[in-house]
Coordinates of C-alpha atoms in Angstrom, one line a residue:
M56 CA -158.7 -43.2 41.5
W57 CA -158.3 -43.7 45.1
D58 CA -161.9 -42.6 45.8
W59 CA -163.1 -45.4 43.4
L60 CA -160.8 -48.1 45.0
T61 CA -162.0 -47.2 48.6
T62 CA -165.4 -46.4 47.8
V63 CA -168.2 -47.9 49.9
D64 CA -170.9 -46.1 47.8
H65 CA -173.6 -49.1 46.4
K66 CA -173.8 -46.8 43.2
K67 CA -170.0 -46.6 42.5
I68 CA -169.5 -50.1 43.4
G69 CA -172.5 -51.2 41.1
I70 CA -170.9 -49.0 38.2
M71 CA -167.5 -51.1 38.9
Y72 CA -169.4 -54.4 38.9
F73 CA -171.1 -53.7 35.5
L74 CA -167.9 -52.1 33.7
S75 CA -165.7 -55.0 35.2
G76 CA -168.5 -57.5 34.1
F77 CA -168.6 -56.0 30.4
F78 CA -164.9 -56.1 30.3
F79 CA -165.0 -59.7 30.8
L80 CA -167.7 -60.1 28.4
L81 CA -165.6 -58.8 25.7
I82 CA -163.0 -61.7 27.1
G83 CA -165.6 -64.3 26.6
G84 CA -166.9 -62.9 23.5
L85 CA -163.5 -63.1 21.8
E86 CA -163.2 -66.8 23.2
A87 CA -166.2 -67.3 21.3
I88 CA -165.3 -65.9 18.3
F89 CA -162.1 -68.0 18.3
M90 CA -164.3 -71.0 18.7
R91 CA -166.6 -70.2 15.7
L92 CA -163.5 -69.4 13.2
Q93 CA -162.4 -72.9 14.0
L94 CA -165.8 -74.5 13.2
A95 CA -166.8 -72.2 10.2
V96 CA -165.5 -75.0 7.8
P97 CA -165.1 -78.7 8.5
N98 CA -161.6 -80.2 9.3
N99 CA -160.1 -76.7 10.2
D100 CA -156.7 -76.4 12.2
L101 CA -156.9 -73.1 13.5
F102 CA -157.6 -73.9 17.0
T103 CA -157.4 -77.5 17.7
G104 CA -157.2 -80.2 20.4
D105 CA -156.3 -78.7 24.1
I106 CA -156.4 -74.9 22.7
F107 CA -159.9 -75.7 21.9
N108 CA -160.9 -76.8 24.8
Q109 CA -159.2 -74.1 26.8
L110 CA -161.3 -71.8 24.8
L111 CA -164.2 -73.6 25.4
T112 CA -163.7 -73.8 29.3
M113 CA -162.7 -70.1 29.6
H114 CA -165.8 -68.8 27.4
G115 CA -168.4 -70.7 29.5
T116 CA -166.9 -69.9 32.9
T117 CA -166.0 -66.0 32.0
M118 CA -169.7 -65.6 30.8
I119 CA -171.6 -67.2 33.3
F120 CA -169.3 -66.3 36.6
L121 CA -167.6 -62.9 35.4
A122 CA -169.6 -61.5 32.9
A123 CA -173.5 -62.2 33.5
M124 CA -173.4 -62.2 37.4
P125 CA -171.4 -59.3 38.0
M126 CA -173.2 -57.1 35.3
I127 CA -176.5 -58.2 37.0
F128 CA -175.0 -57.4 40.6
G129 CA -174.0 -53.9 39.4
L130 CA -177.4 -53.0 38.0
I131 CA -179.1 -54.3 41.5
N132 CA -176.5 -52.4 43.5
V133 CA -177.1 -49.2 41.7
I134 CA -181.1 -49.4 41.3
M135 CA -182.1 -51.6 43.8
P136 CA -181.7 -49.1 46.9
L137 CA -183.2 -46.2 44.8
Q138 CA -186.4 -48.2 44.1
I139 CA -186.9 -49.1 47.7
G140 CA -186.1 -45.5 48.8
A141 CA -182.7 -46.5 50.7
R142 CA -179.7 -44.2 51.0
D143 CA -177.5 -47.1 51.0
V144 CA -177.4 -51.0 51.3
A145 CA -177.3 -52.6 54.7
F146 CA -173.8 -53.3 54.8
P147 CA -171.6 -51.1 52.6
F148 CA -168.2 -52.6 53.6
L149 CA -169.4 -55.9 52.8
N150 CA -170.9 -54.6 49.4
S151 CA -167.3 -53.7 48.6
L152 CA -165.6 -56.9 49.8
G153 CA -168.1 -58.6 47.6
F154 CA -166.9 -56.6 44.4
W155 CA -163.0 -57.1 45.2
L156 CA -163.2 -60.5 45.7
F157 CA -165.2 -61.0 42.5
F158 CA -162.8 -58.9 40.9
W159 CA -159.4 -60.6 42.2
G160 CA -161.2 -64.0 41.5
G161 CA -161.7 -63.2 37.9
I162 CA -158.2 -61.8 37.7
L163 CA -156.8 -65.0 38.9
L164 CA -158.9 -67.3 36.8
N165 CA -157.6 -65.2 33.5
L166 CA -153.9 -65.4 34.6
S167 CA -154.2 -69.0 33.4
W168 CA -153.8 -68.0 30.1
F169 CA -150.4 -66.7 30.6
F170 CA -148.9 -68.8 33.5
G171 CA -149.4 -72.3 33.2
G172 CA -152.1 -72.8 30.8
A173 CA -156.1 -72.3 30.9
P174 CA -158.5 -74.9 32.7
N175 CA -159.7 -77.4 29.9
A176 CA -162.1 -79.5 31.4
G177 CA -165.3 -77.6 30.4
W178 CA -167.1 -74.9 32.4
T179 CA -168.9 -77.5 34.6
S180 CA -165.5 -79.1 35.2
Y181 CA -166.8 -82.6 35.3
T182 CA -164.6 -85.5 37.2
S183 CA -163.1 -87.8 36.5
L184 CA -161.9 -85.4 33.5
A185 CA -160.9 -82.6 35.8
L186 CA -158.8 -84.9 38.1
N187 CA -154.5 -84.7 37.8
S188 CA -154.6 -87.7 35.8
Y189 CA -156.9 -86.6 33.0
S190 CA -156.3 -82.8 33.2
P191 CA -152.6 -82.2 34.3
G192 CA -151.1 -79.0 34.5
L193 CA -152.2 -75.9 36.4
G194 CA -155.5 -75.1 34.4
V195 CA -158.0 -76.6 36.5
D196 CA -156.4 -75.5 40.0
Y197 CA -157.0 -71.9 38.5
Y198 CA -160.6 -72.5 37.8
V199 CA -161.0 -74.2 41.4
L200 CA -159.1 -71.2 43.2
G201 CA -160.6 -68.5 41.0
L202 CA -164.3 -69.4 41.4
Q203 CA -163.9 -70.3 45.4
I204 CA -162.7 -66.6 45.6
T205 CA -165.5 -65.0 43.4
G206 CA -168.2 -67.4 45.0
I207 CA -167.7 -65.9 48.6
G208 CA -168.0 -62.4 47.1
S209 CA -171.4 -63.7 45.3
L210 CA -172.6 -65.1 48.6
M211 CA -172.0 -61.8 50.4
S212 CA -173.7 -59.9 47.8
G213 CA -176.8 -62.0 48.4
I214 CA -176.7 -61.5 52.0
N215 CA -176.6 -57.8 51.7
F216 CA -179.5 -57.3 49.2
I217 CA -181.6 -59.5 51.6
A218 CA -181.0 -57.1 54.4
T219 CA -181.3 -54.4 52.5
I220 CA -184.7 -55.3 50.9
I221 CA -186.0 -56.4 54.6
N222 CA -184.6 -53.6 56.5
M223 CA -184.2 -50.3 54.4
R224 CA -187.4 -49.9 52.5
T225 CA -188.9 -46.4 52.9
P226 CA -192.1 -45.7 54.7
G227 CA -195.1 -46.9 52.9
M228 CA -192.8 -49.3 50.7
T229 CA -194.6 -52.6 51.7
F230 CA -193.5 -55.6 49.7
L231 CA -196.3 -55.9 47.6
R232 CA -195.6 -52.1 46.5
M233 CA -192.0 -53.1 45.7
P234 CA -191.1 -52.7 42.0
M235 CA -190.6 -56.2 39.9
F236 CA -187.0 -55.5 39.6
T237 CA -186.8 -55.5 43.4
W238 CA -188.9 -58.5 43.7
T239 CA -186.7 -60.6 41.4
S240 CA -183.5 -59.2 43.1
F241 CA -184.6 -60.4 46.4
V242 CA -185.6 -63.9 45.2
T243 CA -182.4 -64.0 43.2
S244 CA -180.3 -62.9 46.6
A245 CA -182.2 -65.8 48.2
L246 CA -181.1 -68.2 45.7
L247 CA -177.4 -67.3 45.9
V248 CA -177.5 -67.7 49.8
F249 CA -178.8 -71.5 49.2
A250 CA -177.0 -72.3 46.0
M251 CA -173.2 -70.6 46.5
P252 CA -172.5 -73.3 49.4
P253 CA -172.9 -76.6 47.3
L254 CA -170.6 -74.9 44.6
T255 CA -168.0 -73.9 47.4
V256 CA -168.1 -77.7 48.9
A257 CA -167.9 -79.0 45.3
L258 CA -164.6 -76.9 44.5
L259 CA -163.0 -77.3 47.9
L260 CA -163.4 -81.1 47.7
L261 CA -162.0 -81.1 44.2
M262 CA -159.2 -78.7 45.2
F263 CA -158.5 -81.5 48.0
D264 CA -158.4 -83.9 45.4
R265 CA -156.2 -82.1 43.0
V266 CA -153.9 -80.1 45.3
F267 CA -153.5 -82.5 48.4
G268 CA -154.1 -85.7 46.6
A269 CA -157.3 -86.8 48.2
A270 CA -159.7 -89.3 46.2
I271 CA -163.0 -88.1 46.6
F272 CA -164.1 -88.1 42.8
D273 CA -161.6 -90.8 41.5
H274 CA -163.7 -93.8 41.1
A275 CA -160.6 -95.9 40.6
M276 CA -159.8 -94.8 44.4
G277 CA -163.4 -95.5 45.5
G278 CA -164.6 -91.9 45.2
S279 CA -167.4 -91.0 43.0
S280 CA -167.5 -88.7 40.2
V281 CA -171.4 -88.6 40.1
I282 CA -171.1 -86.9 43.6
W283 CA -169.4 -83.6 41.3
Q284 CA -172.2 -83.7 38.9
H285 CA -174.8 -83.7 42.0
L286 CA -173.2 -81.0 43.8
F287 CA -172.3 -78.8 40.6
W288 CA -175.9 -78.9 39.4
I289 CA -177.7 -78.2 42.8
F290 CA -175.9 -75.1 42.2
G291 CA -176.0 -74.7 38.6
H292 CA -179.6 -74.9 37.9
P293 CA -180.7 -72.3 40.5
E294 CA -177.7 -70.4 38.8
V295 CA -179.7 -70.0 35.5
Y296 CA -182.4 -68.3 37.5
I297 CA -179.9 -66.3 39.6
V298 CA -179.1 -64.7 36.3
I299 CA -182.8 -65.0 34.5
L300 CA -184.8 -63.7 37.2
P301 CA -183.2 -60.3 37.6
A302 CA -183.9 -60.3 33.5
F303 CA -187.4 -60.6 34.1
G304 CA -187.5 -57.8 36.6
I305 CA -185.6 -55.6 34.1
M306 CA -188.1 -56.4 31.5
S307 CA -191.2 -56.1 33.7
E308 CA -190.0 -52.3 34.4
I309 CA -189.1 -51.7 30.9
I310 CA -192.2 -52.9 29.4
S311 CA -194.5 -51.0 31.7
T312 CA -192.8 -47.7 31.4
F313 CA -192.8 -48.0 27.7
S314 CA -196.4 -49.1 27.4
K315 CA -197.7 -46.2 29.7
K316 CA -199.5 -48.8 31.9
R317 CA -199.2 -50.5 35.3
L318 CA -197.7 -54.2 34.9
F319 CA -200.6 -56.5 34.3
G320 CA -201.1 -59.0 36.7
Y321 CA -198.5 -57.5 39.5
T322 CA -199.4 -60.0 42.2
S323 CA -199.2 -63.2 39.9
M324 CA -196.0 -61.8 38.8
V325 CA -194.6 -61.9 42.4
F326 CA -196.2 -65.1 42.9
A327 CA -194.5 -66.5 39.9
T328 CA -191.1 -65.0 40.9
V329 CA -191.2 -66.8 44.2
L330 CA -192.5 -69.8 42.5
I331 CA -189.7 -70.1 40.0
G332 CA -187.2 -69.4 43.1
F333 CA -188.6 -72.4 45.0
L334 CA -189.0 -74.9 42.2
G335 CA -185.3 -73.7 40.9
F336 CA -183.8 -76.2 43.5
M337 CA -185.9 -79.2 42.7
V338 CA -184.9 -79.8 39.0
W339 CA -181.2 -80.3 38.9
V340 CA -181.1 -84.0 37.9
H341 CA -182.3 -82.9 34.5
H342 CA -179.0 -82.1 33.8
M343 CA -178.4 -85.8 34.6
F344 CA -180.9 -87.9 33.0
T345 CA -178.3 -90.0 31.1
V346 CA -176.2 -91.2 34.0
G347 CA -178.4 -94.0 35.1
L348 CA -180.1 -92.7 38.2
G349 CA -183.3 -94.8 37.2
P350 CA -186.8 -94.2 35.9
M351 CA -188.3 -93.1 39.1
S352 CA -185.7 -90.2 39.5
N353 CA -185.9 -89.2 36.0
S354 CA -189.5 -89.1 36.1
I355 CA -190.0 -87.0 39.1
F356 CA -187.5 -84.5 37.8
A357 CA -189.0 -84.5 34.6
V358 CA -192.3 -83.5 36.1
A359 CA -190.8 -80.9 38.2
T360 CA -188.9 -79.2 35.1
M361 CA -192.2 -79.1 33.3
A362 CA -193.9 -77.6 36.0
I363 CA -191.4 -74.7 36.2
A364 CA -192.3 -73.8 32.9
V365 CA -196.0 -72.6 34.1
P366 CA -194.8 -69.6 36.2
T367 CA -192.5 -68.6 33.4
G368 CA -195.3 -68.8 31.1
I369 CA -197.5 -66.3 33.7
K370 CA -194.6 -63.9 33.2
V371 CA -194.6 -63.8 29.4
F372 CA -198.7 -63.3 29.2
N373 CA -198.6 -60.8 31.6
W374 CA -195.9 -58.7 29.8
L375 CA -198.2 -59.3 26.5
F376 CA -201.3 -58.1 28.4
T377 CA -199.4 -55.4 29.8
M378 CA -198.4 -54.0 25.9
W379 CA -202.0 -54.9 25.0
G380 CA -203.8 -51.5 24.6
G381 CA -200.8 -49.7 25.8
E382 CA -199.2 -46.5 24.3
I383 CA -196.1 -48.2 23.3
H384 CA -193.1 -45.9 22.6
F385 CA -190.3 -48.0 20.9
K386 CA -187.2 -46.5 22.4
T387 CA -183.8 -48.9 22.6
P388 CA -184.7 -50.5 25.8
M389 CA -188.2 -51.3 24.7
L390 CA -186.7 -52.8 21.2
W391 CA -184.8 -55.1 23.6
A392 CA -187.6 -55.8 25.6
V393 CA -189.9 -56.7 22.5
G394 CA -186.9 -59.0 21.0
F395 CA -186.5 -60.6 24.3
V396 CA -190.1 -62.1 24.7
P397 CA -190.0 -64.3 21.6
T398 CA -186.4 -65.2 22.1
F399 CA -186.7 -66.4 25.5
V400 CA -190.1 -68.2 24.7
I401 CA -187.9 -70.2 21.8
G402 CA -185.4 -71.2 24.4
G403 CA -187.9 -71.9 27.1
M404 CA -190.1 -74.2 24.5
T405 CA -186.4 -76.3 23.7
G406 CA -186.0 -76.4 27.4
V407 CA -189.5 -78.2 28.0
M408 CA -188.4 -80.6 25.2
L409 CA -185.0 -81.3 26.9
S410 CA -187.2 -82.1 30.2
V411 CA -188.5 -85.3 28.5
P412 CA -186.0 -88.0 29.7
P413 CA -186.5 -90.3 26.5
A414 CA -186.2 -87.4 24.1
D415 CA -183.2 -85.9 26.3
Y416 CA -181.4 -89.4 25.6
Q417 CA -181.3 -88.0 21.8
Y418 CA -180.5 -84.4 22.3
Q419 CA -178.0 -85.0 25.5
D420 CA -174.5 -83.4 24.8
S421 CA -175.5 -82.3 21.2
Y422 CA -175.5 -78.6 19.6
F423 CA -179.3 -78.8 20.4
V424 CA -178.6 -78.3 24.0
V425 CA -175.7 -75.4 23.1
A426 CA -178.7 -73.6 21.3
H427 CA -181.2 -74.0 24.1
F428 CA -179.0 -72.7 26.9
H429 CA -177.8 -69.6 24.6
Y430 CA -181.3 -68.8 23.8
V431 CA -182.1 -68.6 27.3
L432 CA -178.4 -67.0 28.6
V433 CA -178.0 -64.7 25.5
G434 CA -181.6 -64.5 24.2
G435 CA -182.6 -64.0 27.8
T436 CA -180.0 -62.2 30.5
A437 CA -177.9 -60.7 27.7
F438 CA -180.8 -59.1 26.0
A439 CA -182.2 -57.9 29.3
L440 CA -178.7 -56.5 30.4
F441 CA -178.5 -54.3 27.3
A442 CA -182.0 -53.2 27.9
G443 CA -181.4 -52.2 31.4
A444 CA -178.2 -50.6 30.3
Y445 CA -179.8 -48.4 28.0
Y446 CA -182.8 -47.6 30.4
W447 CA -180.7 -47.0 33.6
W448 CA -177.6 -45.3 32.0
P449 CA -178.7 -41.9 33.0
K450 CA -179.2 -42.8 36.6
M451 CA -175.8 -44.8 36.6
F452 CA -173.9 -41.9 34.7
G453 CA -175.9 -38.7 34.3
K454 CA -176.0 -39.5 30.4
M455 CA -178.3 -40.7 27.8
L456 CA -177.0 -43.3 25.3
S457 CA -177.5 -42.4 21.6
E458 CA -180.8 -43.7 20.4
K459 CA -179.8 -44.2 16.8
L460 CA -176.5 -46.3 17.8
G461 CA -178.6 -48.1 20.1
K462 CA -181.1 -49.0 17.4
W463 CA -178.2 -50.2 15.2
H464 CA -176.8 -51.9 18.3
F465 CA -180.2 -53.9 18.5
W466 CA -180.8 -54.9 14.8
L467 CA -177.2 -56.0 14.1
F468 CA -176.9 -58.1 17.6
F469 CA -180.5 -59.6 17.1
I470 CA -180.1 -60.7 13.5
G471 CA -176.6 -62.1 14.3
F472 CA -177.8 -63.8 17.6
H473 CA -180.5 -65.8 15.7
M474 CA -178.3 -66.2 12.7
T475 CA -175.7 -67.9 15.2
F476 CA -178.0 -70.1 17.5
F477 CA -180.9 -71.1 15.5
P478 CA -179.1 -73.5 13.1
Q479 CA -177.7 -75.1 16.0
H480 CA -180.8 -76.6 17.0
F481 CA -180.5 -78.5 13.8
L482 CA -176.7 -79.1 14.0
G483 CA -177.8 -81.2 17.2
L484 CA -180.5 -82.9 15.5
F485 CA -178.2 -83.7 12.8
G486 CA -175.8 -85.4 15.2
M487 CA -173.3 -82.9 15.9
P488 CA -171.8 -83.2 19.7
R489 CA -171.1 -80.7 21.9
R490 CA -167.5 -79.6 22.6
V491 CA -165.8 -81.2 19.4
F492 CA -163.1 -78.8 17.7
T493 CA -163.8 -80.1 14.2
Y494 CA -166.0 -82.2 11.9
Q495 CA -166.0 -84.2 8.7
A496 CA -167.2 -82.8 5.2
N497 CA -170.2 -84.1 3.3
H498 CA -172.1 -84.8 7.0
G499 CA -174.8 -82.3 6.0
L500 CA -173.1 -79.9 8.8
E501 CA -170.9 -77.4 6.6
L502 CA -173.7 -74.9 5.6
L503 CA -174.9 -74.3 9.0
N504 CA -171.8 -74.5 10.8
L505 CA -170.8 -71.5 8.2
I506 CA -174.2 -69.5 9.0
S507 CA -173.7 -69.9 12.7
S508 CA -169.9 -68.4 12.4
I509 CA -171.3 -65.6 10.0
G510 CA -173.9 -64.8 12.7
V511 CA -171.2 -63.9 15.0
I512 CA -170.2 -60.8 13.0
G513 CA -173.4 -59.1 13.6
M514 CA -173.3 -59.7 17.3
T515 CA -169.6 -58.4 17.5
L516 CA -170.6 -55.2 15.3
G517 CA -173.9 -54.5 17.6
T518 CA -171.4 -54.8 20.5
I519 CA -168.8 -52.4 19.1
F520 CA -171.8 -50.1 18.1
F521 CA -172.7 -50.2 22.0
M522 CA -169.3 -49.1 23.0
V523 CA -169.0 -46.4 20.5
A524 CA -172.4 -45.1 22.3
V525 CA -170.8 -45.1 25.7
V526 CA -167.8 -43.4 24.6
Q527 CA -169.9 -40.9 22.8
A528 CA -172.1 -40.5 26.0
A529 CA -169.0 -40.0 28.4
R530 CA -167.6 -37.5 26.1
S531 CA -170.8 -35.5 25.9
K532 CA -171.5 -32.5 28.2
E533 CA -175.1 -32.6 28.1
L534 CA -176.5 -34.2 31.5
A535 CA -179.5 -36.2 31.4
P536 CA -182.9 -35.3 32.8
A537 CA -184.0 -36.7 36.2
D538 CA -186.9 -38.5 34.6
P539 CA -186.3 -39.1 30.9
W540 CA -188.5 -41.9 30.1
D541 CA -191.6 -40.5 32.0
G542 CA -190.9 -43.3 34.6
R543 CA -193.0 -45.4 37.2
T544 CA -190.9 -45.8 40.3
L545 CA -188.8 -44.0 43.1
E546 CA -185.3 -44.0 41.3
W547 CA -186.9 -41.4 38.5
S548 CA -187.9 -39.0 41.1
I549 CA -184.2 -37.9 42.0
P550 CA -181.8 -36.1 40.1
S551 CA -179.5 -37.6 37.3
P552 CA -176.9 -38.4 38.4
V553 CA -177.6 -39.5 41.9
P554 CA -176.5 -37.6 44.7
E555 CA -174.3 -39.1 47.2
Y556 CA -177.0 -39.2 49.7
N557 CA -179.6 -40.5 47.1
F558 CA -182.6 -39.0 48.8
A559 CA -182.5 -35.4 50.8
Q560 CA -185.8 -36.7 52.5
L561 CA -187.0 -40.4 52.7
P562 CA -190.0 -40.5 50.3
L563 CA -193.5 -41.6 51.4
V564 CA -194.8 -44.3 49.3
R565 CA -198.7 -44.3 48.9
G566 CA -199.1 -47.3 46.3
A567 CA -197.5 -49.3 43.7
D568 CA -195.5 -47.3 40.9
A569 CA -194.9 -44.5 43.6
F570 CA -193.7 -41.9 41.4
W571 CA -196.5 -42.5 38.9
L572 CA -199.2 -42.0 41.4
E573 CA -197.4 -38.7 42.6
K574 CA -197.4 -37.5 39.0
Q575 CA -201.0 -38.6 38.5
A576 CA -201.9 -36.5 41.6
G577 CA -200.2 -33.5 39.7
N578 CA -197.0 -33.4 42.1
K579 CA -193.7 -33.1 40.5
E580 CA -191.8 -34.9 43.3
M581 CA -192.3 -37.3 46.2
T582 CA -194.1 -36.5 49.3
P583 CA -191.2 -36.6 51.9
A584 CA -191.9 -39.0 54.7
E585 CA -189.3 -37.2 57.2
P586 CA -188.0 -33.5 57.8
L587 CA -185.0 -32.3 56.1
G588 CA -182.2 -33.3 58.5
S589 CA -178.4 -34.6 59.0
I590 CA -177.8 -37.5 56.9
H591 CA -175.3 -40.2 58.1
M592 CA -173.1 -41.5 55.3
P593 CA -170.2 -44.6 55.6
S594 CA -166.5 -43.7 55.0
G595 CA -164.4 -45.3 52.4
S596 CA -162.2 -48.0 53.1
Y597 CA -159.1 -49.4 51.4
I598 CA -159.6 -52.7 53.4
P599 CA -161.9 -54.7 51.2
M600 CA -159.5 -54.4 48.3
L601 CA -156.4 -55.4 50.3
M602 CA -158.4 -58.2 51.7
S603 CA -159.1 -59.6 48.7
L604 CA -155.8 -59.1 47.2
G605 CA -154.5 -61.1 50.1
L606 CA -156.9 -64.1 49.2
F607 CA -155.8 -63.6 45.3
V608 CA -152.2 -64.3 46.6
A609 CA -153.1 -67.0 48.7
G610 CA -155.1 -68.6 45.9
Y611 CA -152.3 -68.2 43.3
G612 CA -149.7 -69.8 45.9
F613 CA -152.2 -73.0 46.3
V614 CA -152.2 -73.0 42.2
V615 CA -148.4 -73.0 42.1
K616 CA -148.0 -75.1 45.2
S617 CA -146.3 -72.9 47.1
W618 CA -147.0 -73.3 50.3
I619 CA -145.0 -70.0 51.6
I620 CA -147.1 -67.6 48.9
G621 CA -150.4 -69.4 50.2
A622 CA -149.6 -68.7 53.8
I623 CA -148.3 -64.9 53.0
G624 CA -151.5 -64.5 51.4
I625 CA -153.8 -66.0 54.2
A626 CA -151.7 -64.1 56.8
F627 CA -152.0 -60.7 55.1
T628 CA -155.7 -61.3 54.9
F629 CA -156.2 -62.2 58.6
I630 CA -154.3 -58.9 59.3
M631 CA -156.6 -56.7 57.4
M632 CA -159.2 -58.3 59.2
Y633 CA -157.7 -57.5 62.4
I634 CA -157.1 -54.1 61.3
R635 CA -160.9 -53.7 60.3
S636 CA -162.1 -55.2 63.8
F637 CA -160.5 -52.1 65.9
E638 CA -161.4 -49.6 63.3
Q639 CA -163.1 -46.6 64.9
D640 CA -164.5 -44.9 61.9
F641 CA -168.2 -44.1 62.4
G642 CA -168.6 -42.3 58.9
Y643 CA -169.7 -38.7 58.4
H644 CA -172.7 -36.5 58.3
I645 CA -174.0 -34.7 55.3
E646 CA -175.9 -31.5 56.9
P647 CA -178.8 -29.7 55.4
E648 CA -176.7 -26.8 54.0
E649 CA -174.7 -29.1 52.0
I650 CA -177.4 -30.8 50.1
N651 CA -177.1 -29.3 46.6
G652 CA -180.2 -28.4 44.6
S653 CA -182.7 -28.8 47.4
A654 CA -185.1 -25.6 47.4
K655 CA -185.9 -26.5 51.0
A656 CA -181.9 -26.6 51.8
K657 CA -181.8 -23.1 50.4
E658 CA -184.8 -22.3 52.7
V659 CA -182.8 -23.5 55.5
K660 CA -179.7 -21.7 54.6
A661 CA -181.7 -18.3 54.3

């Protein structure tokens, strides 16, 4: 346990990110189940009023910040360094610190259920609703402090991934030879670096309003609630691409592998990825068409929103052309990928509908919008995360997940998802507003709400099948082969589970789909780019966990307005930073004789 708590190994940190994110996914899913139980029949009183608002707020916040992002960070952490032939990320200590900041921020946010009440102003926490006069109590304070701590960790991860991809690629791994998952991770990291600061500033200002009595967002005191919307959505819309671009990368890898073809239009896919990242910062006002910014502003952002559909369309057609004429193998990861394409297209299509301001005036704050973003975020990100889990599980854990249970998982989740969210388009068109905890009978909303709630059973059962598959794989003694899918990229050229040092010798890359090229040339492993030698590895450290714990204590102190607890937490964090500054641990070396499973190492020994 101490090894995991103090590790700076990118693979272990990735696994902790993924499993922590999945834990929060279960919490967010439970909150969604409670909401759908309340909305299954009209005039229900199971979870009403403030409790429903708390469930709604925590469901959205948990799913975006504590489930989708960390699970994606987990896959990037484990796979991206392997795909570029690196032995670790650029800053292993920072990587560990980023994880623990996310973890303690998530714990602080969820403590609100037990100590003072959960936040209740919606996951977007709009002012003036989120100010003390309309949301008294501690709930929104937990939201503000918890997300600030988590956000610092996300920013660190973005910087770390960028530095890793730019500086640590193996010889021959040029930018236009990088796998698509690495490319999407690269652009996502750039989005993180530029999108997190506006959210951090917004949360800091809201903290000053709530905790210290400022009036930045209070219109009665000369503030502006619209400024919060601008700051939140300048982060919030790139955030959509932060969670969906890696999903695109996962799909590109899986569709190419299981079609036994090189990804069609690789260069155009790279261009589309970069363009989506660039345009993602130019469309945030489409969340604000109804606040009265005027026709000129609305028109400009409507055109920009429509334009961003073009590079997304390029990706969809390239996936279809990759499958066209391919030798398709419908293993579980490929099932998720094939289910992803039409599902995400439906979400994208309703997004273009929402980009038209006159139409948006009708759709605004209705269940049509709820259906749209769930088709994008669940039909996109969640489908991709499950696909990536089945695909890369052997690399993460050295075990294979059951194909039979995987197919049950897919079909139950897929059918349940569409049963839940497709009717919500019509609920919105029939006039049902978002965020309401009940509705009246005899308005044509009963049957669709009931179907929507029944669909949740399918998604729940599917997730249970996934957990059973995970437990079964963990208990199995059978290790996965190094290359179970006949893969194309570098991560499949090394053993499963991956050794601590990743590559005994850094591989020489001769082109895109580097491992596939070597296999086509008759080689069973990559050509080394260096002689076998001593490998430097970083030492583990307890400091990241304790530094983050200090911020957790400080955050709790600010929430309960105990300045002594807050000061103790901040002082503890600074003490840990001071200790780190004078640490004289330069890591250790793995000698050729210690490299297990290498024939060359055995020759050196002999």
